[in-house]
XYZ file of C-alpha atoms in Angstrom:
397
model
C -55.945 -107.534 8.784
C -55.443 -107.677 5.043
C -55.921 -111.404 5.043
C -59.195 -110.993 6.886
C -60.563 -108.489 4.405
C -59.513 -110.650 1.514
C -61.378 -113.648 2.873
C -64.534 -111.643 3.476
C -64.412 -110.352 -0.132
C -64.035 -113.856 -1.527
C -66.961 -115.085 0.536
C -69.177 -112.332 -0.736
C -68.233 -113.077 -4.335
C -69.065 -116.734 -3.891
C -72.387 -115.867 -2.252
C -73.486 -113.389 -4.890
C -72.344 -115.369 -7.941
C -75.577 -117.432 -8.143
C -77.602 -114.255 -8.024
C -75.925 -112.902 -11.158
C -77.720 -115.513 -13.249
C -81.087 -114.373 -11.897
C -80.655 -110.772 -12.908
C -83.708 -109.611 -14.813
C -82.823 -108.801 -18.361
C -83.903 -105.298 -19.334
C -85.988 -105.139 -22.534
C -83.984 -104.534 -25.597
C -83.405 -100.830 -26.274
C -82.512 -99.290 -29.522
C -79.051 -100.032 -30.788
C -77.952 -96.463 -30.301
C -78.977 -96.483 -26.579
C -77.292 -99.852 -25.963
C -74.033 -98.582 -27.275
C -74.174 -95.473 -25.097
C -75.201 -97.318 -21.798
C -72.434 -99.374 -20.142
C -73.327 -102.738 -18.547
C -73.295 -102.939 -14.700
C -70.827 -105.418 -13.185
C -70.660 -107.185 -9.767
C -68.384 -104.447 -8.492
C -71.114 -101.898 -9.321
C -73.641 -103.904 -7.289
C -71.249 -104.081 -4.286
C -69.678 -100.635 -4.268
C -71.990 -98.592 -6.506
C -70.916 -96.705 -9.620
C -67.320 -95.623 -9.673
C -66.857 -91.984 -8.827
C -64.022 -91.606 -11.259
C -66.225 -92.620 -14.165
C -66.674 -89.679 -16.422
C -70.166 -88.675 -17.188
C -70.929 -89.255 -20.759
C -73.119 -86.675 -22.337
C -75.139 -87.812 -25.213
C -74.361 -85.750 -28.182
C -77.208 -84.849 -30.428
C -76.451 -85.280 -34.082
C -75.828 -81.960 -35.782
C -78.737 -80.737 -37.828
C -77.884 -80.635 -41.472
C -79.820 -78.268 -43.679
C -81.155 -80.083 -46.692
C -79.398 -79.079 -49.856
C -81.343 -77.827 -52.798
C -80.666 -79.429 -56.096
C -78.873 -76.968 -58.332
C -80.337 -76.782 -61.832
C -77.902 -77.781 -64.509
C -76.740 -74.956 -66.692
C -76.972 -75.593 -70.346
C -73.663 -75.287 -72.067
C -73.753 -72.689 -74.812
C -71.699 -73.253 -77.918
C -70.142 -70.236 -79.492
C -70.917 -69.870 -83.128
C -67.831 -69.395 -85.239
C -69.600 -69.023 -88.541
C -69.591 -65.270 -88.462
C -68.790 -64.007 -84.992
C -71.611 -62.408 -83.049
C -74.953 -62.422 -84.770
C -75.329 -59.205 -86.698
C -78.525 -57.273 -86.034
C -81.032 -57.252 -88.824
C -80.795 -54.056 -90.842
C -84.049 -52.803 -92.262
C -83.909 -51.588 -95.837
C -85.562 -48.241 -96.429
C -87.639 -47.524 -99.488
C -85.437 -46.417 -102.354
C -86.041 -43.277 -104.377
C -87.204 -43.538 -107.951
C -84.084 -41.694 -109.079
C -81.699 -43.565 -106.750
C -78.153 -44.141 -107.968
C -77.706 -47.714 -109.199
C -74.614 -49.762 -108.333
C -74.204 -52.874 -110.483
C -71.971 -55.666 -109.113
C -70.796 -58.267 -111.660
C -68.477 -61.263 -111.315
C -68.160 -64.692 -109.677
C -69.101 -66.084 -106.246
C -66.922 -63.502 -104.514
C -68.860 -60.745 -106.287
C -72.051 -62.266 -104.884
C -70.628 -61.962 -101.372
C -69.607 -58.374 -102.078
C -73.141 -57.632 -103.254
C -74.555 -58.998 -99.985
C -72.212 -56.772 -97.977
C -73.028 -53.666 -100.010
C -76.746 -54.225 -99.558
C -76.222 -54.044 -95.791
C -73.910 -51.035 -96.098
C -76.441 -48.986 -98.082
C -79.631 -50.390 -96.556
C -80.384 -47.049 -94.877
C -79.507 -44.918 -97.919
C -82.651 -44.156 -99.928
C -80.574 -42.608 -102.689
C -78.568 -45.781 -103.473
C -79.782 -49.043 -104.983
C -77.433 -52.075 -105.213
C -77.973 -54.569 -108.065
C -76.093 -57.714 -109.093
C -75.432 -59.898 -112.100
C -73.181 -62.732 -110.928
C -72.344 -66.274 -111.974
C -70.674 -68.223 -109.175
C -68.446 -70.518 -111.257
C -67.644 -68.040 -114.005
C -64.368 -66.328 -114.833
C -62.358 -64.861 -117.665
C -60.681 -68.158 -118.591
C -63.662 -70.421 -119.341
C -65.534 -68.267 -121.848
C -67.231 -71.457 -123.036
C -68.994 -71.676 -119.644
C -69.934 -67.991 -119.362
C -68.837 -65.336 -121.822
C -68.591 -62.062 -119.925
C -67.654 -59.844 -122.907
C -70.774 -61.074 -124.676
C -73.211 -60.800 -121.734
C -71.956 -57.659 -119.995
C -73.320 -55.128 -122.548
C -76.808 -56.578 -122.110
C -76.582 -56.206 -118.330
C -75.540 -52.577 -118.686
C -78.416 -51.828 -121.061
C -80.916 -53.529 -118.778
C -79.969 -51.901 -115.463
C -78.585 -48.539 -116.646
C -76.209 -48.341 -113.649
C -74.451 -45.278 -112.330
C -71.362 -47.210 -111.164
C -70.107 -50.685 -112.103
C -68.145 -52.912 -109.692
C -66.298 -55.978 -111.018
C -64.943 -58.785 -108.830
C -63.787 -61.829 -110.750
C -60.776 -64.129 -110.986
C -61.094 -66.668 -108.162
C -61.986 -69.419 -110.677
C -59.242 -68.556 -113.182
C -56.420 -70.782 -111.882
C -56.565 -72.992 -114.970
C -55.248 -73.258 -118.490
C -56.453 -70.950 -121.216
C -57.851 -72.769 -124.210
C -57.140 -71.129 -127.545
C -57.719 -72.425 -131.079
C -53.994 -73.010 -131.501
C -53.495 -74.766 -128.149
C -53.538 -74.403 -124.384
C -51.623 -71.913 -122.283
C -50.193 -72.927 -118.910
C -51.265 -70.925 -115.873
C -49.139 -67.813 -115.282
C -46.950 -68.457 -118.293
C -45.981 -65.423 -120.363
C -48.550 -66.231 -123.041
C -51.202 -66.856 -120.397
C -50.502 -63.506 -118.703
C -50.731 -61.632 -122.014
C -54.027 -63.272 -122.986
C -55.546 -62.848 -119.537
C -54.528 -59.172 -119.407
C -56.170 -58.723 -122.792
C -59.443 -60.108 -121.443
C -59.301 -57.841 -118.390
C -58.849 -54.866 -120.695
C -61.797 -55.983 -122.826
C -64.139 -56.020 -119.821
C -62.845 -52.677 -118.589
C -63.188 -51.050 -121.992
C -66.826 -52.145 -122.364
C -67.638 -50.251 -119.174
C -65.457 -47.217 -119.839
C -66.825 -46.770 -123.367
C -70.161 -45.950 -121.747
C -68.523 -43.303 -119.532
C -69.352 -45.306 -116.405
C -67.087 -45.255 -113.326
C -65.371 -48.625 -112.834
C -64.269 -50.164 -109.527
C -62.442 -53.475 -109.911
C -62.121 -55.290 -106.562
C -59.134 -57.606 -106.165
C -59.215 -61.159 -104.837
C -58.452 -62.022 -101.178
C -55.998 -64.614 -99.925
C -57.028 -68.249 -99.558
C -56.185 -71.174 -97.298
C -54.155 -72.842 -100.046
C -50.778 -71.131 -100.337
C -50.598 -72.006 -104.043
C -53.995 -70.442 -104.672
C -53.009 -67.339 -102.722
C -49.866 -66.968 -104.839
C -51.897 -67.193 -108.052
C -54.431 -64.653 -106.776
C -51.655 -62.229 -105.868
C -50.281 -62.484 -109.421
C -53.735 -61.920 -110.937
C -54.236 -58.883 -108.689
C -50.981 -57.350 -109.916
C -51.850 -57.647 -113.598
C -55.435 -56.489 -112.970
C -54.246 -53.374 -111.149
C -52.076 -52.397 -114.120
C -54.678 -52.992 -116.833
C -57.547 -51.305 -114.960
C -55.444 -48.206 -114.340
C -54.639 -47.978 -118.058
C -58.341 -47.984 -118.968
C -59.238 -45.281 -116.441
C -60.762 -47.499 -113.744
C -59.839 -47.853 -110.078
C -58.472 -51.025 -108.477
C -59.619 -51.765 -104.889
C -57.066 -53.829 -102.924
C -58.607 -55.915 -100.107
C -55.671 -58.273 -99.484
C -54.580 -56.758 -96.158
C -58.011 -57.295 -94.627
C -57.804 -61.091 -94.760
C -54.191 -61.839 -93.757
C -52.206 -61.432 -90.546
C -49.189 -59.205 -89.967
C -47.005 -61.799 -91.699
C -49.176 -61.865 -94.801
C -50.569 -65.327 -94.034
C -54.158 -66.450 -94.495
C -56.446 -66.175 -91.453
C -59.835 -67.619 -90.599
C -60.527 -65.125 -87.808
C -59.774 -61.426 -87.876
C -61.097 -57.968 -87.137
C -64.493 -56.973 -88.442
C -65.471 -53.427 -89.418
C -65.806 -52.541 -85.703
C -62.465 -54.038 -84.651
C -63.944 -57.132 -82.984
C -62.390 -60.557 -83.547
C -64.843 -62.641 -85.589
C -64.818 -65.517 -88.049
C -64.259 -64.140 -91.554
C -63.898 -67.302 -93.660
C -65.783 -70.576 -93.787
C -64.181 -73.927 -92.942
C -63.128 -74.564 -96.559
C -60.892 -71.491 -96.464
C -62.472 -70.091 -99.626
C -65.847 -68.501 -99.020
C -66.727 -65.622 -96.726
C -68.908 -65.570 -93.632
C -71.447 -62.817 -93.062
C -68.818 -60.721 -91.294
C -66.362 -61.420 -94.112
C -68.844 -60.284 -96.754
C -69.481 -57.096 -94.815
C -65.736 -56.496 -94.628
C -65.486 -56.886 -98.416
C -68.023 -54.093 -98.755
C -66.161 -51.993 -96.180
C -63.056 -51.825 -98.375
C -65.182 -50.841 -101.376
C -67.240 -48.186 -99.568
C -64.584 -45.466 -99.457
C -64.064 -45.037 -103.235
C -67.739 -45.816 -103.803
C -69.041 -43.088 -101.494
C -66.618 -40.665 -103.074
C -68.261 -41.311 -106.451
C -71.800 -41.222 -105.062
C -71.408 -37.952 -103.202
C -74.411 -36.763 -101.214
C -76.622 -39.502 -102.670
C -75.019 -42.022 -100.285
C -76.250 -40.168 -97.207
C -78.973 -41.568 -95.007
C -80.704 -38.190 -94.657
C -81.790 -38.021 -98.295
C -85.559 -38.067 -98.186
C -88.247 -38.270 -100.775
C -90.068 -34.985 -101.389
C -93.737 -35.593 -100.807
C -96.219 -33.733 -102.995
C -98.508 -32.912 -100.094
C -95.727 -30.824 -98.511
C -95.354 -28.542 -101.503
C -96.701 -24.980 -101.245
C -99.443 -23.831 -103.543
C -97.406 -23.315 -106.676
C -100.288 -23.147 -109.132
C -102.119 -19.854 -109.592
C -105.811 -19.857 -108.910
C -108.042 -19.849 -111.968
C -108.692 -16.456 -113.549
C -112.172 -15.026 -113.131
C -112.967 -13.741 -116.602
C -116.144 -12.033 -115.384
C -114.114 -9.435 -113.456
C -111.931 -8.417 -116.381
C -112.623 -4.782 -117.353
C -112.276 -4.102 -121.008
C -110.552 -0.791 -121.862
C -109.851 0.696 -125.242
C -106.233 0.536 -126.404
C -104.044 3.599 -125.927
C -101.706 4.684 -128.662
C -98.056 4.759 -127.679
C -97.485 7.926 -129.691
C -99.747 9.979 -127.387
C -100.024 8.256 -123.978
C -100.872 11.417 -122.036
C -103.466 12.624 -124.561
C -101.711 15.992 -124.557
C -100.711 16.012 -128.166
C -97.151 14.999 -127.384
C -95.259 12.501 -129.507
C -92.640 11.311 -126.972
C -92.987 8.739 -124.241
C -92.241 9.470 -120.625
C -88.535 9.151 -119.873
C -87.411 9.687 -123.445
C -84.042 11.148 -124.305
C -85.585 14.544 -125.035
C -87.037 14.730 -121.526
C -83.713 13.847 -119.987
C -81.957 16.516 -122.009
C -84.485 19.180 -121.096
C -84.307 18.236 -117.451
C -80.518 18.657 -117.336
C -80.073 21.803 -119.476
C -78.574 23.616 -116.448
C -75.477 21.703 -115.329
C -75.375 20.650 -111.704
C -72.644 21.543 -109.215
C -71.226 18.052 -109.537
C -71.135 18.263 -113.329
C -69.423 21.674 -113.117
C -66.794 20.254 -110.762
C -66.199 16.980 -112.594
C -66.469 18.132 -116.177
C -65.130 21.697 -115.953
C -63.227 21.719 -112.668
C -65.234 24.685 -111.334
C -66.019 24.596 -107.612
C -69.386 25.600 -106.295
C -69.860 29.283 -105.489
C -69.451 30.105 -101.818
C -72.481 31.508 -100.020
C -72.514 35.310 -99.663
C -70.746 36.554 -96.570
C -68.738 33.370 -95.936
C -65.001 33.674 -95.434
C -64.269 32.029 -98.750
C -66.645 34.353 -100.624
C -64.267 36.573 -102.563
C -66.828 38.239 -104.770
C -67.116 42.039 -104.671
C -70.441 43.315 -103.464
C -72.035 46.688 -104.446
C -71.398 48.092 -100.960
C -67.722 47.355 -101.311
C -67.605 49.174 -104.670
C -69.306 52.318 -103.257
C -67.009 52.488 -100.254
C -63.954 52.261 -102.427
C -65.153 55.206 -104.490
């Protein structure tokens, strides 16, 4: 039986083989459809599609939501020149009689002046002035002679308080007629101290308060060491002349006493205090210089440093002037002689000593008690009335 079926199958294959070449070719479909549709074989023509063939479901491609292009964010560079930008402080109009603060010295004094202007911008009773020379010092008197120029500055500005900050340019030899003195040698220290005293004495001779601000630390360790030595001798000399030394060193070093570029500002925020050269101050650094000077300065200024000091406007004054006298209403009267004011023939004025004596001829109860120790007489019939009456005398008889 199997042999019979096998022969029949072979005959059918041989008979149908020529027909396979005549199969009409279906028009070309898209590539995607051709891949998904399987070609039909001779077995499919004879026996139909296989039942075990899994139905293939065409999967639709997932819909992808178009992406929106994200705008590029601009990178912001943090400014390290002075920390956060300080808000602009408006300067109020100063009073005509405002206290004048004169700042003198080198480039550091110029930075201190800038900081003090911001500190007292809202104080109408304080005016900050400056006379500075950036490259000057007490060593090179041939470049700028402070003892010679300072008296003229004082006469010109007539300050109330003088602030001196100088010394950052003085790390050099002193030139004298008999030779040069090495920096920080014994002779150099004596001569430099003498020049500090000369500047201080010029100010103190005019009875002006003196604040001498010390130098800060610097990036160079050698320069910082020299500035520390100059601060020590300045503190001693200024105290001897009656001035006050303001130490700012701690504000520009770390806990180990080393120089810092970035530190706390007057509000405790970490900002850049020094420029990249390690010498000059940023805006925040200049304001911090003024912060250390404000405490002794406000103590000297008193109430004038307050922001509530206002100018008295003339239109707010009350009417202080008396109205003009109307001479037409003046009534002329003849003079009265002082010797007879009452026109009664008397020769004494009212309230004279004679009137007082006549008025008090009879002593009062108080005078009797105080002067003579006699109490006042008790009223008749009272328990303490011990006087004998006439009725008592008649009854006793």
